[in-house]
Short mmCIF file of C-alpha atoms and ligand atoms in Angstrom, two decimals:
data_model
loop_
_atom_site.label_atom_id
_atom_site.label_comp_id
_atom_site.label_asym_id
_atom_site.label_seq_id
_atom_site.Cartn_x
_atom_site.Cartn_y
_atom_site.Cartn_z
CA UNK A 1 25.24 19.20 222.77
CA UNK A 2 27.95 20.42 224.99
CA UNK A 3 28.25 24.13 225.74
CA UNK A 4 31.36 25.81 224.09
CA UNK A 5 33.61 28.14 225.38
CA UNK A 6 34.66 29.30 221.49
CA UNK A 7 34.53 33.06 220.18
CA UNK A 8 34.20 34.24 217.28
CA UNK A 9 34.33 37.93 215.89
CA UNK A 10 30.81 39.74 215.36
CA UNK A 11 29.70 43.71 214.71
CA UNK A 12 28.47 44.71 217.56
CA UNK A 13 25.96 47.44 218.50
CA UNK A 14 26.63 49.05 222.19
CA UNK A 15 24.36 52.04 221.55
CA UNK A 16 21.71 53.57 219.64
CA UNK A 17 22.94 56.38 216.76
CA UNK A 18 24.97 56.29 213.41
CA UNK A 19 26.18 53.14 212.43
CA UNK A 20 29.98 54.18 211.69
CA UNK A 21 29.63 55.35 215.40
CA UNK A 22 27.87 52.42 217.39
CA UNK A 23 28.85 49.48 215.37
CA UNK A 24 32.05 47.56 216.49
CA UNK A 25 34.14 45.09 215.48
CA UNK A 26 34.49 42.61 218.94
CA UNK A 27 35.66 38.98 220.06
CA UNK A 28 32.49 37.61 221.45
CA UNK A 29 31.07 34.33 222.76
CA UNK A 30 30.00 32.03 220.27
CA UNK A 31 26.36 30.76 219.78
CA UNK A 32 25.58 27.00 220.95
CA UNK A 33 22.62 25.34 218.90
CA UNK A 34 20.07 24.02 220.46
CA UNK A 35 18.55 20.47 219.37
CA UNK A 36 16.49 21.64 216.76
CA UNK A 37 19.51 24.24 215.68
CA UNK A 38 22.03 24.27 213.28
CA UNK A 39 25.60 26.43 213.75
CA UNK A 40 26.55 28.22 210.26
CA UNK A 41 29.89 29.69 209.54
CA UNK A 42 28.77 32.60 207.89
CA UNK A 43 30.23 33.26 204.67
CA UNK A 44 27.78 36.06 203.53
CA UNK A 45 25.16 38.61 204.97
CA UNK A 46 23.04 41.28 203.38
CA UNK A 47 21.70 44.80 204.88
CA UNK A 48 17.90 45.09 205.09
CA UNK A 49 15.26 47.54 206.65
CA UNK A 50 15.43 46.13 210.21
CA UNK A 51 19.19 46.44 210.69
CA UNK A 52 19.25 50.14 210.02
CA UNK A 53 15.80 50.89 211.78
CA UNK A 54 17.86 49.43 215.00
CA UNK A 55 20.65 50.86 214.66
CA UNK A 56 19.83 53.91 214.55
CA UNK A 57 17.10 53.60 217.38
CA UNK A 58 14.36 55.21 214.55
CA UNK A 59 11.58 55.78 215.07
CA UNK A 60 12.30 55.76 218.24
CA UNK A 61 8.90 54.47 219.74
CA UNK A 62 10.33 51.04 217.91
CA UNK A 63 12.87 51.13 220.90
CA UNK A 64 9.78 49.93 223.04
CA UNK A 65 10.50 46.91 221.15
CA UNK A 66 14.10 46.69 220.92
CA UNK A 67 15.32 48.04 224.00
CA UNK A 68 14.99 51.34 225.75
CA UNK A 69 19.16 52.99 225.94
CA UNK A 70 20.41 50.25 223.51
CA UNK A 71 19.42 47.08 221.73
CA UNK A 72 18.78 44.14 224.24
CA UNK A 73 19.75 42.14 221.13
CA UNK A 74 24.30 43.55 220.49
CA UNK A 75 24.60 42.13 217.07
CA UNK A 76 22.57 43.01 214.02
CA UNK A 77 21.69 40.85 211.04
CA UNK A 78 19.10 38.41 209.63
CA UNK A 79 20.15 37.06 206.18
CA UNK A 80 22.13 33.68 206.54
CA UNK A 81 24.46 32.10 203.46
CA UNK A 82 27.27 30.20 204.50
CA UNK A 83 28.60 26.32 205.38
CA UNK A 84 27.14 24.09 208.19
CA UNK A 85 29.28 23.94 211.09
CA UNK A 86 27.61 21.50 213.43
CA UNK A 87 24.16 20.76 214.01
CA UNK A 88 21.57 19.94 217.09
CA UNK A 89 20.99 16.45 217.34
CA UNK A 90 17.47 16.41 216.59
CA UNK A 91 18.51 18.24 212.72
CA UNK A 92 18.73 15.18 210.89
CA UNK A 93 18.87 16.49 206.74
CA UNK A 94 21.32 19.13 207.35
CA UNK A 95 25.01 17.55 208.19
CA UNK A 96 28.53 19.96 208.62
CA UNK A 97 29.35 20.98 205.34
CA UNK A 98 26.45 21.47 203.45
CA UNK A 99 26.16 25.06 201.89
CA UNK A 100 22.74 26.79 203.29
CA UNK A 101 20.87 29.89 202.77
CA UNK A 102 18.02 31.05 205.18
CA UNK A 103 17.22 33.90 207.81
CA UNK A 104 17.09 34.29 211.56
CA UNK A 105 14.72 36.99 212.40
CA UNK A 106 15.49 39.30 215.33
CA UNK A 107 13.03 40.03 217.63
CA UNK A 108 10.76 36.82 217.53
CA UNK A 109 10.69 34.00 219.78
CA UNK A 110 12.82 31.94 218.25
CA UNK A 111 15.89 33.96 217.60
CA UNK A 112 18.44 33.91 219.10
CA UNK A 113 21.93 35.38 217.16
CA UNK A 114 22.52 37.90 214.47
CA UNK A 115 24.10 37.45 211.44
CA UNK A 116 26.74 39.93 211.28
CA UNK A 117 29.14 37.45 212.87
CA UNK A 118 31.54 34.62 211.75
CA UNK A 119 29.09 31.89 213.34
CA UNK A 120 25.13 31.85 213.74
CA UNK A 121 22.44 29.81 215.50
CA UNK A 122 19.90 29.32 212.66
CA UNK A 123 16.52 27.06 213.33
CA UNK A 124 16.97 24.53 211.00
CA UNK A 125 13.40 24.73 209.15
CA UNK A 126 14.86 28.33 208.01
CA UNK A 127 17.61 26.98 206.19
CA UNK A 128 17.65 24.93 202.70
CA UNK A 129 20.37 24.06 200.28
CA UNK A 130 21.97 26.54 198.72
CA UNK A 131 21.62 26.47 194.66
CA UNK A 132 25.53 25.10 193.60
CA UNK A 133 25.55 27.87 190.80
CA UNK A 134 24.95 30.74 193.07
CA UNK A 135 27.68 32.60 195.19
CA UNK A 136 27.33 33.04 198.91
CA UNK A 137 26.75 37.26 198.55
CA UNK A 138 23.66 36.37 195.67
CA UNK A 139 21.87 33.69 197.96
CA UNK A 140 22.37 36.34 201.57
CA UNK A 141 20.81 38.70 199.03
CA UNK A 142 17.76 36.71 198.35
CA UNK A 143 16.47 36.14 201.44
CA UNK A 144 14.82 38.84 203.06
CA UNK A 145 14.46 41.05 199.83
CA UNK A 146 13.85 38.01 197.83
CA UNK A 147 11.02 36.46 199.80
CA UNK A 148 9.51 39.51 200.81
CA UNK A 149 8.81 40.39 196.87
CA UNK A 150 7.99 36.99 196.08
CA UNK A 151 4.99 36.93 198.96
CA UNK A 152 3.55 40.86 197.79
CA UNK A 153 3.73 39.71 193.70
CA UNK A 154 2.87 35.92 194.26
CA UNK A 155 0.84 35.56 197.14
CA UNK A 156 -0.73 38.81 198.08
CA UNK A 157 -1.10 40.44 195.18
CA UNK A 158 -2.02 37.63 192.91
CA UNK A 159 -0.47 38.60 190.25
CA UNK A 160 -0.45 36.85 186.99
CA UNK A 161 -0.41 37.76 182.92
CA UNK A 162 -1.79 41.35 182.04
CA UNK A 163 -1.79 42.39 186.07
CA UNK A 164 -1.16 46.22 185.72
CA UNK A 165 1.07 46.27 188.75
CA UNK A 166 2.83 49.72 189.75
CA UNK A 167 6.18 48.92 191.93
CA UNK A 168 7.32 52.23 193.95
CA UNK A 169 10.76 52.00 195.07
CA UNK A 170 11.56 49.74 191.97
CA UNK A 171 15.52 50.25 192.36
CA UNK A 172 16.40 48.58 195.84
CA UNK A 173 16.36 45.16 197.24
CA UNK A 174 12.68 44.56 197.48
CA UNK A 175 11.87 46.68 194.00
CA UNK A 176 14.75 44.67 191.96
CA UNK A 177 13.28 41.64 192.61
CA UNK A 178 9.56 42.28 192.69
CA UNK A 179 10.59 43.98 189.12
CA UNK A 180 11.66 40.64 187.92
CA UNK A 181 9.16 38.00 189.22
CA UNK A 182 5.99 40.34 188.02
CA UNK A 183 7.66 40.35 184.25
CA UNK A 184 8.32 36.73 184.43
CA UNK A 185 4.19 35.95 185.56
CA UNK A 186 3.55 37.92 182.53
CA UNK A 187 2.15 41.33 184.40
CA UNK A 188 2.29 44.63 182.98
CA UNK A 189 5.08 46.22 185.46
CA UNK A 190 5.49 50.28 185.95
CA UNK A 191 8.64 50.64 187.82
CA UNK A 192 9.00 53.91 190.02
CA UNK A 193 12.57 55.08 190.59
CA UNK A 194 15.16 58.09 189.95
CA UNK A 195 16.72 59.33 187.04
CA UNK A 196 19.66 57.05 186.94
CA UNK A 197 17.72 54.24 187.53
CA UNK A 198 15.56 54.72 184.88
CA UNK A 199 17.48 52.17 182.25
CA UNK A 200 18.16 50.06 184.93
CA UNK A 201 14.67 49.48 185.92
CA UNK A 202 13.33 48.52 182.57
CA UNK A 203 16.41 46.47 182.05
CA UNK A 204 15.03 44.22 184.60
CA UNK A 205 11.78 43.41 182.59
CA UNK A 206 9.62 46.48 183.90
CA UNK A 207 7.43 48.02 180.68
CA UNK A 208 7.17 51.18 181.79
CA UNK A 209 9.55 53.02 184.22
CA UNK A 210 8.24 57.01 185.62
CA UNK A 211 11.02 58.73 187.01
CA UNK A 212 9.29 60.41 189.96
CA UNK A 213 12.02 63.26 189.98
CA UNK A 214 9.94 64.25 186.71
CA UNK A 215 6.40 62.98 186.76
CA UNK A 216 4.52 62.51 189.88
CA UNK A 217 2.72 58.70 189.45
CA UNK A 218 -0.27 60.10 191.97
CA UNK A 219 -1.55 62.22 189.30
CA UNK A 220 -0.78 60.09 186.32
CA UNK A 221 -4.28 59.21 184.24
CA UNK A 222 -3.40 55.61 184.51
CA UNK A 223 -4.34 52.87 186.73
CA UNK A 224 -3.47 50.00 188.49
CA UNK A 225 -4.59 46.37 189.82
CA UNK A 226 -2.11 46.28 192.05
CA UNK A 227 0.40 48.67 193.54
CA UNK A 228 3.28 47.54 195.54
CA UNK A 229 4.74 50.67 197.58
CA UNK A 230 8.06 50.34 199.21
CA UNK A 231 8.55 53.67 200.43
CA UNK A 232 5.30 54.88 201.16
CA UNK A 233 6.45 58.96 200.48
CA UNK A 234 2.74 59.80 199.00
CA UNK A 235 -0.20 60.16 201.21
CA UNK A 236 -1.98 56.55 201.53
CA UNK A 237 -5.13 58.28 199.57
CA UNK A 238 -3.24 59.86 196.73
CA UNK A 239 -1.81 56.18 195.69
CA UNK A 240 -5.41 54.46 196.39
CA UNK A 241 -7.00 56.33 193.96
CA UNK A 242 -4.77 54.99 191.07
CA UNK A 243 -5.95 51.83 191.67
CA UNK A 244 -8.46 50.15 189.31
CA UNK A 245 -12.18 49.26 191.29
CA UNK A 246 -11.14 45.73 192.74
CA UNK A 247 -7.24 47.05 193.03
CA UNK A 248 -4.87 45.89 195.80
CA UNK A 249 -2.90 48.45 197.83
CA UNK A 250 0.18 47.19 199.54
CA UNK A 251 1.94 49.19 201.66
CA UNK A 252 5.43 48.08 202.39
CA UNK A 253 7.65 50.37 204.34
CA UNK A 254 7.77 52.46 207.88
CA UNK A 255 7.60 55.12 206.00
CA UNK A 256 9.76 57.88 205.59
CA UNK A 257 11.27 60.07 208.72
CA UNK A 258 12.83 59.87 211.59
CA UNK A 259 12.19 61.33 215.63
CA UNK A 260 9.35 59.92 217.95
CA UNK A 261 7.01 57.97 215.02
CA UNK A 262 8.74 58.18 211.78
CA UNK A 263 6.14 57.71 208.77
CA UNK A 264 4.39 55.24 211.19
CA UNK A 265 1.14 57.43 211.51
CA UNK A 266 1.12 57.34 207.82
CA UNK A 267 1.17 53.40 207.87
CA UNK A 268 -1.39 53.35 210.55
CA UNK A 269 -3.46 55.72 208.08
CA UNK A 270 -3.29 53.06 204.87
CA UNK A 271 -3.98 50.67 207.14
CA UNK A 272 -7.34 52.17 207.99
CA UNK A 273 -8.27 52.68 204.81
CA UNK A 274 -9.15 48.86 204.70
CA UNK A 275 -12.15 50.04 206.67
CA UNK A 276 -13.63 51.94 203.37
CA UNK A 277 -13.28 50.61 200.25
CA UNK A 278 -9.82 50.35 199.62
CA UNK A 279 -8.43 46.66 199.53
CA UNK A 280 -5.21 47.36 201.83
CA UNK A 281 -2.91 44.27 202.29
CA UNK A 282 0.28 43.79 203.92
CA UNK A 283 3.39 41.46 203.12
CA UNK A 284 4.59 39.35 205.98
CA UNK A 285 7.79 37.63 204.75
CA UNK A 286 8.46 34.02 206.41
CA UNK A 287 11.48 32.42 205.73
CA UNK A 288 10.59 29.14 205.59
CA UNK A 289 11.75 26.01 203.16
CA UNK A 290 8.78 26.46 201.00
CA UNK A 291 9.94 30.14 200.81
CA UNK A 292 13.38 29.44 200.53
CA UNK A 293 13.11 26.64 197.55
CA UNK A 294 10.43 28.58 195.51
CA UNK A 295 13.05 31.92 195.45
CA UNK A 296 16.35 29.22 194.87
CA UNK A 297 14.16 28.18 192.01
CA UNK A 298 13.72 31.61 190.73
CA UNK A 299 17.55 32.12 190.86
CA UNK A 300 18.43 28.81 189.67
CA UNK A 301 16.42 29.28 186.52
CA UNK A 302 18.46 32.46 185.64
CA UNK A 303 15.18 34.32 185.23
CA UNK A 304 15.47 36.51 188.26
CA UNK A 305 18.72 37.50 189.72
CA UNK A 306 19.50 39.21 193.11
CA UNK A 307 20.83 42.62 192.22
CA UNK A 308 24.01 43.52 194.40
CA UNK A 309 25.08 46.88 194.06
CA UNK A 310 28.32 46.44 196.69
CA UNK A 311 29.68 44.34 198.98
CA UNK A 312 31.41 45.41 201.71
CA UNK A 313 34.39 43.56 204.16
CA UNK A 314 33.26 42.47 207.40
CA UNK A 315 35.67 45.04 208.90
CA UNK A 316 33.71 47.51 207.10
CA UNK A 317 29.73 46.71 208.06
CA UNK A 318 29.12 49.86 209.81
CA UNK A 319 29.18 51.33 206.03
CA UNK A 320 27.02 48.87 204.63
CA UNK A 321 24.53 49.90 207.00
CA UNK A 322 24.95 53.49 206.35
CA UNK A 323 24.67 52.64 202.53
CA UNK A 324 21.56 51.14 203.04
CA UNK A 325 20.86 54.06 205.86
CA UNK A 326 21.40 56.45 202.43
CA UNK A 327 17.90 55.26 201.20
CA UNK A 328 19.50 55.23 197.78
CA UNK A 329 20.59 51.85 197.03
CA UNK A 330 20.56 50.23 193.71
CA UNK A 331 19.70 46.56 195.01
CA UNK A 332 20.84 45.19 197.80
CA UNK A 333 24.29 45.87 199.73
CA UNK A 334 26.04 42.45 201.11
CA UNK A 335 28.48 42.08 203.39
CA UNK A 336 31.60 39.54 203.10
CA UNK A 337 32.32 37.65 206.27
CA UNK A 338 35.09 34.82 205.39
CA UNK A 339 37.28 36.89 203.96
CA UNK A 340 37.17 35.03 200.79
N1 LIG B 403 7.07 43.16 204.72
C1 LIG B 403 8.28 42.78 205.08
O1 LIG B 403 8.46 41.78 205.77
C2 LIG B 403 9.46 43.58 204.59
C3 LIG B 403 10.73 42.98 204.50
C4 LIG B 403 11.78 43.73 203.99
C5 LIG B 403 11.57 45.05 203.63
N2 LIG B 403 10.35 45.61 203.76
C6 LIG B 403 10.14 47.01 203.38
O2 LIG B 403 10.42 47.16 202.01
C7 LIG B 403 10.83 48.48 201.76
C8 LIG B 403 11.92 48.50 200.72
O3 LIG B 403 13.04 47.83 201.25
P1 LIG B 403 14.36 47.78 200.39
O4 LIG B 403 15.28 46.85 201.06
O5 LIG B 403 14.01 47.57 198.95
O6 LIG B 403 14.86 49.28 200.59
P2 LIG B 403 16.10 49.95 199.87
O7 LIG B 403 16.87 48.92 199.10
O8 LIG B 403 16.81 50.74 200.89
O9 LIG B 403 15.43 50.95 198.87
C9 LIG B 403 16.31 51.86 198.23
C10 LIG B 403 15.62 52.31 197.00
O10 LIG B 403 14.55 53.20 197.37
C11 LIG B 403 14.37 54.04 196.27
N3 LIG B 403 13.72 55.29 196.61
C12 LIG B 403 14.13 56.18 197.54
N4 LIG B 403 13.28 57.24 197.53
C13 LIG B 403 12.34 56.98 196.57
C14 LIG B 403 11.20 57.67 196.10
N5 LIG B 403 10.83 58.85 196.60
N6 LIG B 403 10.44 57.09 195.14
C15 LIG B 403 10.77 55.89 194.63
N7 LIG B 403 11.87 55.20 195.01
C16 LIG B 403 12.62 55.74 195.98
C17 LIG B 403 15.77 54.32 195.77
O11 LIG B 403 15.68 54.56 194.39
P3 LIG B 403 16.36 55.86 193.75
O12 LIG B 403 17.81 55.81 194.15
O13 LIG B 403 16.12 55.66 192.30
O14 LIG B 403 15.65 57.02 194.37
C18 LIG B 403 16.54 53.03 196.06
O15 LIG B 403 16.70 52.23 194.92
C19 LIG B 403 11.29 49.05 203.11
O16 LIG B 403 10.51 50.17 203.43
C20 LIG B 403 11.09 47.93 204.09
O17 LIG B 403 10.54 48.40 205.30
C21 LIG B 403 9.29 44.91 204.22
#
């Protein structure tokens, strides 16, 4: 493959701080695939944990990792939907045209661009066919959120018919779908969310829904195989002990807060409580085909649905990450890159 000289427009991050204030539109170099590579032309992106954790440099001991005065890594982005441009020469079931979904992780080996640009270098085992019925913004949407539910329900919390799972953080990209896959394996979902997300919540197949502005689920008399905690705002003991004898805690979030460690010493805390007698488990979301087909499936069969509560212009990213920044997202917020 010959190296190009093209550009293409991107967001890109020059410094650490709010994202209205760090993230720029700019005419940068674009990526070359490698052999084993394919070039998308993005048509869709979504927001997810990782995007605002860098951009705003918080915690900051997670700069160790991303770069020390600003990210070593200028544009954000992980979640891929969008056309095949041209493809490594080693790639042979992917050819330009084909409409893909899939990821490119920041921060591991193998990455190399981020999504919140009009072209992306995506390793082609983390792309598949994008389901025909499904837009661009609902497939970007699936993939982190998507995957990452699908691995805590399916895989490590085992859930199946009559599972008393408890889902906190029911309401946002993780929670919508996690929501929807445990009703459709027949568990026995408790949604945790706010007020207005109460009807919402159990509209997406939970049973029960507590609205934690009310009732407190850490003192509830009722417990739980497994409990699924996206925002990990309880101590790691209070939500272990509303889990039944054999019960499965899985914490998945940083936490909340921001300066030095964030809620970081509170993850390092339910992880050592795998040491005692508390079944701790952790989600580690791989977007791979498997992945990918087994959460098309879900989509395709119009039993699960990826929840999109705005999507913003490309010209306006910097507010979809301080939507998601908000913490109050109903969903997942996706960001238009074609212009379509
Ligand atoms: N393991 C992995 O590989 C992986 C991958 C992706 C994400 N994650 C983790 O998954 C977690 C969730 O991600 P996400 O994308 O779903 O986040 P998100 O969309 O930003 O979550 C927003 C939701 O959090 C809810 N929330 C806020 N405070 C709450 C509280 N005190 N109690 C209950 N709900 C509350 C909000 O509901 P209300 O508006 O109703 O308050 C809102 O719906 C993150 O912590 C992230 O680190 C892990």
């Amino acid at each position: 493959m010959t190296t190009s000289t093209a550009t293409m427009r991107a967001i890109v991050q020059r410094a650490y701080g709010p994202p209205e204030q760090v993230l720029e539109l700019a005419e940068i170099d674009r990526p070359v695939p490698g052999d084993d590579d394919v070039l998308v032309r993005m048509a869709a992106t979504s927001v997810n944990t990782p995007d605002w954790l860098t951009v705003s440099g918080t915690p900051s001991i997670l700069r160790l990792g991303s770069g020390l005065r600003r990210p070593a890594t200028p544009v954000r982005g992980s979640d891929v939907a969008g056309t095949v441009a041209a493809v490594g020469r080693d790639v042979t079931d992917l050819r330009p045209g084909d409409e893909v979904f899939g990821a490119v992780w920041e921060n591991r080996a193998r990455s190399r661009s981020g999504t919140f640009a009009e072209y992306v270098v995506v390793p082609a085992d983390r792309l598949a066919p994008k389901p025909p019925g499904l837009s661009f913004e609902e497939a970007a949407a699936a993939v982190m959120s998507g995957i990452t539910a699908l691995t805590a329900v399916r895989d490590v919390g085992r859930v199946g018919p009559g599972t008393r799972l408890l889902i906190n953080g029911a309401s946002g990209g993780v929670g919508t779908f996690a929501v929807q896959i445990a009703a459709r394996l027949g568990a026995q979902v408790t949604g945790v969310c706010s007020t207005r997300n109460v009807d919402f919540v159990r509209s997406l197949g939970a049973d029960h829904v507590i609205d934690y502005t009310v009732e407190d689920y850490t003192r509830g008399n009722d417990r739980y195989d497994v409990i699924l905690d996206n925002v990990l705002n309880h101590p790691p003991a209070a939500t272990a002990r509303m889990l039944t004898a054999a019960g499965i805690f899985i914490p998945n979030s940083v936490g909340p807060g921001g300066g030095l460690l964030g809620g970081l010493p509170r993850v390092a805390r339910a992880m050592t409580m795998r040491w005692g007698s508390t079944d701790v488990r952790t989600v580690t979301c791989v977007p791979d085909r498997e992945n990918l087909a087994a959460i098309a499936a879900l989509l395709a069969s119009g039993e699960v649905a990826s929840i999109i509560e705005r999507t913003y212009p490309f010209e306006e990213a910097a507010r979809a990450v301080a939507h998601m920044f908000g913490h109050r997202s109903r969903g997942n917020i996706v960001i238009g890159i074609d212009g379509r």
